[in-house]
XYZ file of C-alpha atoms in Angstrom:
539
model
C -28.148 1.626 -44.503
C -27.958 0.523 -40.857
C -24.793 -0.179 -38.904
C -23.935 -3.649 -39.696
C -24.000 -5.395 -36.117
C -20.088 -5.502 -36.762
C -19.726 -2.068 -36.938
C -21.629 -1.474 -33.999
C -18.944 -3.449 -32.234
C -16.372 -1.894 -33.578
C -18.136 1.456 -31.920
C -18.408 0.216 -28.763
C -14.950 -0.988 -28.364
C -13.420 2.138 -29.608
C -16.192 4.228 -26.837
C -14.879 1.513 -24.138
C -11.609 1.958 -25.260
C -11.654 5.750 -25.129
C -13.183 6.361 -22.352
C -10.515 3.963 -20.454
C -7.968 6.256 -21.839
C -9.461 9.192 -20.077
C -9.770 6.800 -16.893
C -6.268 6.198 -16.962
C -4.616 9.556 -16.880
C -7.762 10.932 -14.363
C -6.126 7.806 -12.670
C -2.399 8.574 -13.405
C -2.923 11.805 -11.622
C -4.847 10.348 -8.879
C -1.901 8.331 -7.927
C 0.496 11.440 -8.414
C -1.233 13.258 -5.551
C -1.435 10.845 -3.190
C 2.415 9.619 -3.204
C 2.949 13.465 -2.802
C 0.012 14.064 -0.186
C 1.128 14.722 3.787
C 4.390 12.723 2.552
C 5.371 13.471 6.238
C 2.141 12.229 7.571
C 3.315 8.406 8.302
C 5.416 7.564 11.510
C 8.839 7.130 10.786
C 9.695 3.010 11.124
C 12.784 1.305 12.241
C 13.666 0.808 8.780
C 13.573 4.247 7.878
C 15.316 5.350 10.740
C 18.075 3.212 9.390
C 17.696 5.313 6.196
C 17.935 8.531 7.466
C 21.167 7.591 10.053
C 23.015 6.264 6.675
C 22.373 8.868 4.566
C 23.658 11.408 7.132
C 26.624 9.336 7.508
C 26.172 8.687 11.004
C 27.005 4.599 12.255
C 25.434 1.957 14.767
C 28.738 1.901 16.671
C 28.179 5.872 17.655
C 25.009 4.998 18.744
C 25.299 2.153 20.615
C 27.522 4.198 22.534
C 25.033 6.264 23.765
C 23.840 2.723 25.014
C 26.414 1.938 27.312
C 27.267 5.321 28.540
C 23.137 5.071 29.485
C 22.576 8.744 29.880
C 19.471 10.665 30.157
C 19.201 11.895 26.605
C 15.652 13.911 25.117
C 14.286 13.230 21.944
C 15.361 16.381 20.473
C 19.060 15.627 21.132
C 18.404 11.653 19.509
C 17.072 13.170 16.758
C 19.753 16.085 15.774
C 23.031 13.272 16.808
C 21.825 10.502 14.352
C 18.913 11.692 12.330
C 20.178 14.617 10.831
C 23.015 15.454 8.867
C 26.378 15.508 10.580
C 28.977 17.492 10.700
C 31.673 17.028 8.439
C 29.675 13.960 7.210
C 29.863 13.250 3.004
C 29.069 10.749 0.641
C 32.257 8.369 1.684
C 30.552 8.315 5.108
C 27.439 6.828 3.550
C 28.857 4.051 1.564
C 31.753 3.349 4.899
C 29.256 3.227 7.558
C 27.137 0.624 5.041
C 30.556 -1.263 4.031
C 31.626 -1.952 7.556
C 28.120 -2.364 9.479
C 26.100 -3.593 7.313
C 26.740 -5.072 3.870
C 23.560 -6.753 3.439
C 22.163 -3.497 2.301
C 24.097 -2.392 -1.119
C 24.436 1.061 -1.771
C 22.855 2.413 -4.440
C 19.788 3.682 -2.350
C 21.315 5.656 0.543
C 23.985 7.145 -2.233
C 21.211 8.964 -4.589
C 18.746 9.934 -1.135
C 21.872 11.087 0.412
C 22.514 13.369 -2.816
C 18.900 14.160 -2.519
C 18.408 15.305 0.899
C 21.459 17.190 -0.062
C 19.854 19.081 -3.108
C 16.261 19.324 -1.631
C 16.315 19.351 2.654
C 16.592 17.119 4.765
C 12.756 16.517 6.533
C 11.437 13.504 6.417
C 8.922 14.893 4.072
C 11.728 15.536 1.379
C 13.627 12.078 2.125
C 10.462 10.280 1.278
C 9.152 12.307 -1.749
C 12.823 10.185 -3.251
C 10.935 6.903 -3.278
C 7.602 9.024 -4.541
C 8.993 10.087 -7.752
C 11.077 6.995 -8.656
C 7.499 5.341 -8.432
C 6.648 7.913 -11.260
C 9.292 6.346 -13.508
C 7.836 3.067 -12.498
C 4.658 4.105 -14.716
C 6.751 4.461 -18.289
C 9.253 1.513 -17.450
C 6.086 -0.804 -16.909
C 4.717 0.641 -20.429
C 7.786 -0.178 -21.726
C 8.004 -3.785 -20.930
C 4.391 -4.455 -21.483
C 5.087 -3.212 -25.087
C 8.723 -5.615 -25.371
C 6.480 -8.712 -23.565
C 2.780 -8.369 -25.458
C 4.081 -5.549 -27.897
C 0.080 -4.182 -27.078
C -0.459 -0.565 -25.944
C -3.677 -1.853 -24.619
C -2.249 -3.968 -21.697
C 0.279 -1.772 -20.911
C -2.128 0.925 -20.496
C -4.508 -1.268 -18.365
C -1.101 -2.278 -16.302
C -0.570 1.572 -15.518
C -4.029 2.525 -14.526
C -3.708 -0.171 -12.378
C -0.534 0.377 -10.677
C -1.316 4.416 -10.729
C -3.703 3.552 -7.568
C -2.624 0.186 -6.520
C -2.469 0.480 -2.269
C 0.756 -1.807 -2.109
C 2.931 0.695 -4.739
C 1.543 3.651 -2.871
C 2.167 2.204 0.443
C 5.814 1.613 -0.290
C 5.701 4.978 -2.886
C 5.697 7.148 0.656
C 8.127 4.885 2.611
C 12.017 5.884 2.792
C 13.297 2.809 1.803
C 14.548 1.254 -1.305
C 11.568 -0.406 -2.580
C 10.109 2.307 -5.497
C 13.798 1.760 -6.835
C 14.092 -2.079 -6.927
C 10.851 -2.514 -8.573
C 11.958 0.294 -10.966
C 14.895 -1.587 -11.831
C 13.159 -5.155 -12.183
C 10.658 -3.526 -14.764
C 13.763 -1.672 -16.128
C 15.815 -4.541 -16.437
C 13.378 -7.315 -17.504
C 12.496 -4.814 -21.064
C 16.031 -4.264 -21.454
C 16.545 -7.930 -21.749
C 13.763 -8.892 -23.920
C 15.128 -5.832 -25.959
C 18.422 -7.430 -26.399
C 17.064 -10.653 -27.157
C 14.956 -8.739 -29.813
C 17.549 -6.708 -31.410
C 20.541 -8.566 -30.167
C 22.962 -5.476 -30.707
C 25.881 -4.801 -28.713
C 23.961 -1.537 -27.695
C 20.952 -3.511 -26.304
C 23.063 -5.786 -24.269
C 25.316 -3.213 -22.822
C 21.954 -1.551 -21.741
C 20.829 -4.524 -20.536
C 24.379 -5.220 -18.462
C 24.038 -1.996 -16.764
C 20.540 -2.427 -15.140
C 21.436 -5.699 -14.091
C 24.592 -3.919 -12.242
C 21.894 -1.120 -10.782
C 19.574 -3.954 -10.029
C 22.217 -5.961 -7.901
C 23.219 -2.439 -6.407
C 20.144 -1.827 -5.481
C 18.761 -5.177 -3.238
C 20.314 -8.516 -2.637
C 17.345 -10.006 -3.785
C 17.842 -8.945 -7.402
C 19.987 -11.551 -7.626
C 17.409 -13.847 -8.210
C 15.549 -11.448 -10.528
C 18.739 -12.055 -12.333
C 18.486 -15.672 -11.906
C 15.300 -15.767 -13.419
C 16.206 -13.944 -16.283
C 18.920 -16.625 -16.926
C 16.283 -19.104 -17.042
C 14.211 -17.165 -18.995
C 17.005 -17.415 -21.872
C 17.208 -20.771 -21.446
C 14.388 -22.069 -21.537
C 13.331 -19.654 -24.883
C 16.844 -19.950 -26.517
C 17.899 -23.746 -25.266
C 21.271 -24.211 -23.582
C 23.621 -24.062 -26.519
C 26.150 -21.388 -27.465
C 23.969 -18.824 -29.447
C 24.683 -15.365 -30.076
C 21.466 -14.616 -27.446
C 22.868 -16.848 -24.688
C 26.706 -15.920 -25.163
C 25.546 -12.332 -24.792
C 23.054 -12.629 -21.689
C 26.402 -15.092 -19.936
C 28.409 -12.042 -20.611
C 26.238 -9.530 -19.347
C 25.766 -11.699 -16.301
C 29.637 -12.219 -15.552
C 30.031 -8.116 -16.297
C 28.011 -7.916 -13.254
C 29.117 -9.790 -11.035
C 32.685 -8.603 -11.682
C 31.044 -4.825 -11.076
C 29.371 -6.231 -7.520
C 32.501 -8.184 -6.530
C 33.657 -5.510 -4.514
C 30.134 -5.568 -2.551
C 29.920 -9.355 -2.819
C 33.389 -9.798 -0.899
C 31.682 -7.205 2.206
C 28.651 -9.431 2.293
C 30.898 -12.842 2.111
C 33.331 -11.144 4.405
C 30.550 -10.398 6.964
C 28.120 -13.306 6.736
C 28.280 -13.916 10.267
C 27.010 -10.227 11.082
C 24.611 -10.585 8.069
C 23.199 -14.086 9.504
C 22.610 -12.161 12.806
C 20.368 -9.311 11.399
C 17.934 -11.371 9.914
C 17.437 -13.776 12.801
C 13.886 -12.407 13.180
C 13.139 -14.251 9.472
C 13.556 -17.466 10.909
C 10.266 -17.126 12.994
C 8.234 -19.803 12.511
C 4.575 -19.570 11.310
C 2.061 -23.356 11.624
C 1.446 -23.849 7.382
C -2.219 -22.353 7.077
C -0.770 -19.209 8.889
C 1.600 -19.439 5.603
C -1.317 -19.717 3.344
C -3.383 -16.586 4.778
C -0.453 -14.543 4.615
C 0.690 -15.024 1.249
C -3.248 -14.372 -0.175
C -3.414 -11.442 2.037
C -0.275 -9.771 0.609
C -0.829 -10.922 -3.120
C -4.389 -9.014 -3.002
C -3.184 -5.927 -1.508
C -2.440 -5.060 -4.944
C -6.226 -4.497 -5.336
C -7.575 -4.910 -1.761
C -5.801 -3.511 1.159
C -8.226 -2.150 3.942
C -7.104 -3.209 7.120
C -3.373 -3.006 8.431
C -3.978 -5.932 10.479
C -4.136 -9.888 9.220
C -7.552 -10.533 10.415
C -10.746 -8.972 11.742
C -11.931 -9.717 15.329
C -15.963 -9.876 14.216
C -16.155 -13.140 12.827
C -18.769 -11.908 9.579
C -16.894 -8.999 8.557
C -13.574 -10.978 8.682
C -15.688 -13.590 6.610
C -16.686 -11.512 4.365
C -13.055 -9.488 4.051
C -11.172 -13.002 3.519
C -14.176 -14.117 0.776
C -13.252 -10.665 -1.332
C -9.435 -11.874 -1.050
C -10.055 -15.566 -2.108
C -11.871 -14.383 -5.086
C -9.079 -12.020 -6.206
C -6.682 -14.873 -5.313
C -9.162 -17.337 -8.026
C -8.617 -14.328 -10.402
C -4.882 -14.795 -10.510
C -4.823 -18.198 -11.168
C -7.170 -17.879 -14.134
C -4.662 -14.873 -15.024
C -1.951 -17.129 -15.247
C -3.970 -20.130 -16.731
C -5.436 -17.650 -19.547
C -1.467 -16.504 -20.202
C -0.704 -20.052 -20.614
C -2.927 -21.105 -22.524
C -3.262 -18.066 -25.428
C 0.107 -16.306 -25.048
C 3.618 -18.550 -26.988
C 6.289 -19.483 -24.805
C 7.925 -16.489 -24.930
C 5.491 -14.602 -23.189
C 4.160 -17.015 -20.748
C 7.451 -18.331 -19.224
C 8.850 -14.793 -18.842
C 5.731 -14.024 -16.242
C 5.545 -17.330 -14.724
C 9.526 -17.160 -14.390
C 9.762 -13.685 -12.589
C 7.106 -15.083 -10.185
C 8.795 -18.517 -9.259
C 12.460 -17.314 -9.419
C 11.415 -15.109 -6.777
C 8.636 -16.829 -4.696
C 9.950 -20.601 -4.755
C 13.491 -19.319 -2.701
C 11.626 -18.291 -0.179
C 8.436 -20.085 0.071
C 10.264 -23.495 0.045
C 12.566 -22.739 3.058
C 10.026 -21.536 5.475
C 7.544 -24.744 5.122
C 10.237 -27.141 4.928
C 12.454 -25.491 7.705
C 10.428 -22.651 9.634
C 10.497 -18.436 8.486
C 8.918 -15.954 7.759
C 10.466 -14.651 4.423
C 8.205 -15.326 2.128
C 5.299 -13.105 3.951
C 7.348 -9.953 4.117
C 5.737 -8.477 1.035
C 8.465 -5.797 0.621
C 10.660 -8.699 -0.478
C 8.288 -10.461 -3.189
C 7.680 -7.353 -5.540
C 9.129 -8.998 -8.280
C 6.212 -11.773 -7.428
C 3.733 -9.117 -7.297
C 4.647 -7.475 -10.979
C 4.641 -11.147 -12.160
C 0.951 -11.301 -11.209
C 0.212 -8.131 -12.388
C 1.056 -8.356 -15.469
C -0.539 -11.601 -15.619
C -4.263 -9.488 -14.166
C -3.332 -6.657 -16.881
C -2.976 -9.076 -19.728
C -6.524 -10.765 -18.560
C -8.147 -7.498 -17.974
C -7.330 -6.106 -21.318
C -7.687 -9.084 -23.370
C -11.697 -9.771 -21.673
C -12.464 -6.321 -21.263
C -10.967 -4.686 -24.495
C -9.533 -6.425 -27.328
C -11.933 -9.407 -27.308
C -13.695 -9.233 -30.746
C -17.454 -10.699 -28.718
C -19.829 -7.777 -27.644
C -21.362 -10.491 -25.441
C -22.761 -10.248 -21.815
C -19.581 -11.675 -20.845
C -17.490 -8.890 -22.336
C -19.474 -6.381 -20.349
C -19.407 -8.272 -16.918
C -15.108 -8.404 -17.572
C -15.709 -4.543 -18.117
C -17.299 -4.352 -14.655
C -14.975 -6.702 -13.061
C -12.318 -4.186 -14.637
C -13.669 -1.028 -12.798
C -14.624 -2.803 -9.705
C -10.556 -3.295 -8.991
C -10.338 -0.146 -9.859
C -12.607 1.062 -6.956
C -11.339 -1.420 -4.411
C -8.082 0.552 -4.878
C -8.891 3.708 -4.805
C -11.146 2.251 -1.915
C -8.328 0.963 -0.517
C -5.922 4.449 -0.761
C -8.524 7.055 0.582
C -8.695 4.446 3.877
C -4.729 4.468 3.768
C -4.253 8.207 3.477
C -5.166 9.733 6.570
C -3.826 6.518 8.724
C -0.556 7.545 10.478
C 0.538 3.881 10.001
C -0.168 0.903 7.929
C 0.977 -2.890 7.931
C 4.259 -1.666 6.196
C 5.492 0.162 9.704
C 5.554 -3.296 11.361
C 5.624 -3.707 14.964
C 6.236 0.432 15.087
C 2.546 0.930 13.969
C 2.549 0.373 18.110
C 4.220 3.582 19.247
C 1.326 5.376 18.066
C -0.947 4.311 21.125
C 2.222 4.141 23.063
C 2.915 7.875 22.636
C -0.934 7.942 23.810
C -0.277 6.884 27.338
C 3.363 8.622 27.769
C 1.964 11.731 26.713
C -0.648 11.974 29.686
C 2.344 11.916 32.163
C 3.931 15.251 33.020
C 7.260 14.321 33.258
C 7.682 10.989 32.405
C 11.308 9.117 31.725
C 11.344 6.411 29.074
C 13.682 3.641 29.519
C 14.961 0.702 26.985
C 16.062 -1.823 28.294
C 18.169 -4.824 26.252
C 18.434 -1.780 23.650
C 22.010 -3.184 21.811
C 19.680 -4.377 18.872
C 18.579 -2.442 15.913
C 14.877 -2.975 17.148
C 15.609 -1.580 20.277
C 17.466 1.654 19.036
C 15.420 1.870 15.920
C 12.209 1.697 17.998
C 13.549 4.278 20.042
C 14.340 6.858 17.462
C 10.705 6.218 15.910
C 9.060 7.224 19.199
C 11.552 10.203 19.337
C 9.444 11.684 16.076
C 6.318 11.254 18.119
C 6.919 12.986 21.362
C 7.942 16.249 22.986
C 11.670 16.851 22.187
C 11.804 17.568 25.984
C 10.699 13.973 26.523
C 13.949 11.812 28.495
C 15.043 8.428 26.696
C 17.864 6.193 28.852
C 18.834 3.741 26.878
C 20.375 0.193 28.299
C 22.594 -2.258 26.781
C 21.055 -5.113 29.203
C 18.985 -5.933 32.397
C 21.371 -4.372 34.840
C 19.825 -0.878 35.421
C 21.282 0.179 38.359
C 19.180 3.408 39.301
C 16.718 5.238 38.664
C 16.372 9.440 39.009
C 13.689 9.985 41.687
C 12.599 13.894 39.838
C 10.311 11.947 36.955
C 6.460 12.032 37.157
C 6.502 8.650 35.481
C 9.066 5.818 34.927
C 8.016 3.662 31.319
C 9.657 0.323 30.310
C 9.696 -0.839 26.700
C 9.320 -4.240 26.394
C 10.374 -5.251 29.404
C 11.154 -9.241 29.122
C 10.495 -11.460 32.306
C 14.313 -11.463 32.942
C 14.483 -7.791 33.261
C 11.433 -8.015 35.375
C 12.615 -10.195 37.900
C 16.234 -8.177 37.936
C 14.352 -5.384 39.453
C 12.386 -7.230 41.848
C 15.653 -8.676 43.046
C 18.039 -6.147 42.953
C 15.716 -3.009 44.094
C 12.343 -4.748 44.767
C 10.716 -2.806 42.143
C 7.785 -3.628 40.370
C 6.473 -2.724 36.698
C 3.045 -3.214 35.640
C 1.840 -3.650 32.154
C 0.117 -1.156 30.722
C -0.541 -1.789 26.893
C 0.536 -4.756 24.897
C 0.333 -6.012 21.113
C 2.870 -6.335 19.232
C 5.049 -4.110 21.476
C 4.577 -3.863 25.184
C 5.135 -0.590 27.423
C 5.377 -1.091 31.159
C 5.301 1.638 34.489
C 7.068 1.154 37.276
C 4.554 1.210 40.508
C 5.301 4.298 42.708
């Protein structure tokens, strides 16, 4: 007899199916290599620098003393003083220097690199490959909560072939920052709660209790991960005194109670706090808003150009027209979750999205900022929506009963993300910076033009900031370890050695600028400019 036209579906499901098994662990190991590949290959941010001088247990306060002594120091001797491990320098110096300079930044992070770099080296290539293989773990823990939220194998293994070669995991999978680890612990923390919830054993919540303690431990902005996750109860459980809501309110007060001791630093320094993120309050027109937060949201999938637009009109056209349509794809994620998933499941993805975006969305339209576009600090946002895509993907693609044209076309759609990412990673690979090295992707074509000078001195002025050090140490990586740094606290730079081929400014403001016309009748002219400048004073 032939194959009733429902077994013939059934066949082609289980082929599909299959053969996206196979796709996902050819894909698995696709995004294996490249968080592992030339891990040493990127420039080394201000942000990272910051990494590697905690870790070593070296402070700001050493090195801004370098800053007002202003001596001629070379790159090499930058590098070994506050980029390396220091003598006599442990663990305690790690979690002190953090404690006293700055609390904003909880420990958790520099503590396990710092035992890291210990174990394994201390190259940047070993500090980095950290971050790489807690993204690993980020593959089962997403599994795992896929299977708690949807309780389907099927979507969770859609969500991991999807993450395997997303560009925005692997960008911040090869960065020496704390990133791979927060999203570890949101994905780790959001199945242990809906465990507990599920099982509602003492076991389940005290499991639950102590990734909420790593989560806060791990970012400040866990907190409102944690937040969510209160709502979350609430709004599935209602506000009275179960069993369910007793035990997440206990959890919750456990830890705090464990962060107090951080929480007092961070209360105890707001002022200092306040003044690092100054730069956040930069204020971006509303449509500027928009862009950014569609750019970001697609670099899940999309992410071929560091920069936010393209100077040919078409192909920036055409660029934006690929990101609207993935942006239309999340919202008929989301309304698809809505509509055929129960509260439970819905709310818990909508929640993790809003609990995290609304906080910082709302402040800078209403009052000016820039918070909301730093995509390092809306990954819980980001797994919200992709878990929302994964659910879509796998529900369309594979476990729709129909063997209609439609199913096929949502099969297409499915591999087409899947080559915009791996698109998207073989053009990020061989880059020596991306979007994620902010205004340091700069020093790259700076290096450029101080490298054609023979001898050439490099001066920062106004240099008390972390930008100004920070930027400094990055361009130490780049050039010749013989290559002269002076560093300046202000605008008052008093002389100038007469035995350098070349004298370079960074960023020399218009104050500093007129100081030397006025005070030595010097002159510095501009000689690249973008997001950085570097100036050379006119022999």
């Amino acid at each position: 007899m032939p194959d009733s036209s429902q077994t013939i579906q059934q066949k082609n499901n289980n082929l599909f199916l299959n053969s996206f098994k196979l796709l996902a662990i050819v894909l698995i190991a696709i995004g294996i290599f490249i968080r592992f590949f030339h891990l040493d290959g990127k420039i080394s941010w201000a942000d990272e620098i910051f990494t590697y001088l905690r870790i070593y247990g070296h402070t700001k306060s050493d090195l801004m003393q370098e800053v007002v002594k202003s001596q001629i120091l070379t790159a090499g001797t930058l590098l070994e003083r506050y980029q390396s491990p220091g003598v006599n320098k442990t663990i305690i110096d790690t979690v002190k220097g953090l404690a006293i300079e700055d609390a904003k930044h909880p420990p958790l992070y520099f503590v396990l690199t710092h035992l890291w770099v210990q174990c394994f080296g201390n190259t940047v290539a070993v500090t980095r490959s950290f971050s790489a293989v807690i993204s690993l773990l980020v593959f089962p823990a997403l599994y795992w909560l896929c299977q708690e939220l949807f309780q389907s194998k099927t979507v969770g293994l859609v969500a991991i072939a999807i993450i395997a070669v997303s560009p925005f995991h692997f960008v911040y999978a090869q960065e020496a920052r704390m990133y791979s680890l927060y999203t570890l612990v949101i994905l780790l923390s959001s199945a242990a709660l809906l465990r507990a919830m599920r099982l509602n054993t003492k076991l389940s919540w005290g499991i639950y209790t102590v990734s909420l303690i790593l989560g806060l431990y791990t970012h400040l902005l866990f907190s409102f991960v944690a937040i969510g996750q209160g709502i979350y109860v609430a709004v599935n459980q209602g506000i009275r005194a179960s069993k369910v809501v007793i035990a997440y309110v206990s959890a919750l007060l456990v830890a705090i109670l464990a962060f107090s001791p951080w929480l007092f630093l961070i209360i105890n320094q707001s002022d200092k706090v306040q003044e690092t993120i100054e730069w956040a309050k930069y204020s971006l027109p509303l449509n500027d808003l928009l862009d950014a937060w569609q750019i970001h949201w697609a670099r899940i999938f999309f992410d071929i150009t560091p920069e936010y637009a393209y100077p040919n009109k078409l192909q920036n056209n055409l660029w934006f027209t690929v990101i609207r349509l993935l942006v239309i794809l999340l919202f008929y994620a989301v309304y698809l979750l809505c509509w055929k998933t129960p509260k439970s499941i819905w709310s818990f993805v909508l929640i993790l999205m809003l609990s995290t975006a609304l906080p910082q969305a709302i402040p800078d339209v209403i009052f000016g900022g820039i918070r909301s576009i730093n995509a390092r600090y809306s990954i819980p946002v980001y797994l919200g929506c992709h878990l929302a895509i994964a659910y879509l993907l796998a529900q369309k693609a594979i476990l729709s009963p129909n063997i209609k044209l439609g199913k096929h076309l949502w099969r297409l759609l499915l591999l087409g993300l899947i080559s915009l990412q791996l698109i998207s990673c073989a053009i990020i690979l061989p880059k020596k910076a991306w979007w994620n090295k902010a205004y340091n992707t700069d020093n790259i074509a700076i290096v450029n033009i101080i490298n054609q000078a023979p001898y050439p001195l490099i001066i920062c002025p106004e240099c008390g900031q972390d930008w100004g050090w920070g930027n400094v140490l990055s361009l130490s990586y780049l050039v010749a370890p013989q290559t002269k740094f002076q560093l300046f606290p202000g605008t008052n730079i008093k002389s100038i050695p007469q035995t350098f081929s070349d004298v370079f400014f960074l960023n020399a403001s218009e104050e500093l600028q007129k100081s030397l016309k006025k005070e030595h009748n010097w002159e510095i002219n501009e000689v690249f400019k973008k997001n950085q400048s570097l100036w050379k004073l006119k022999q």
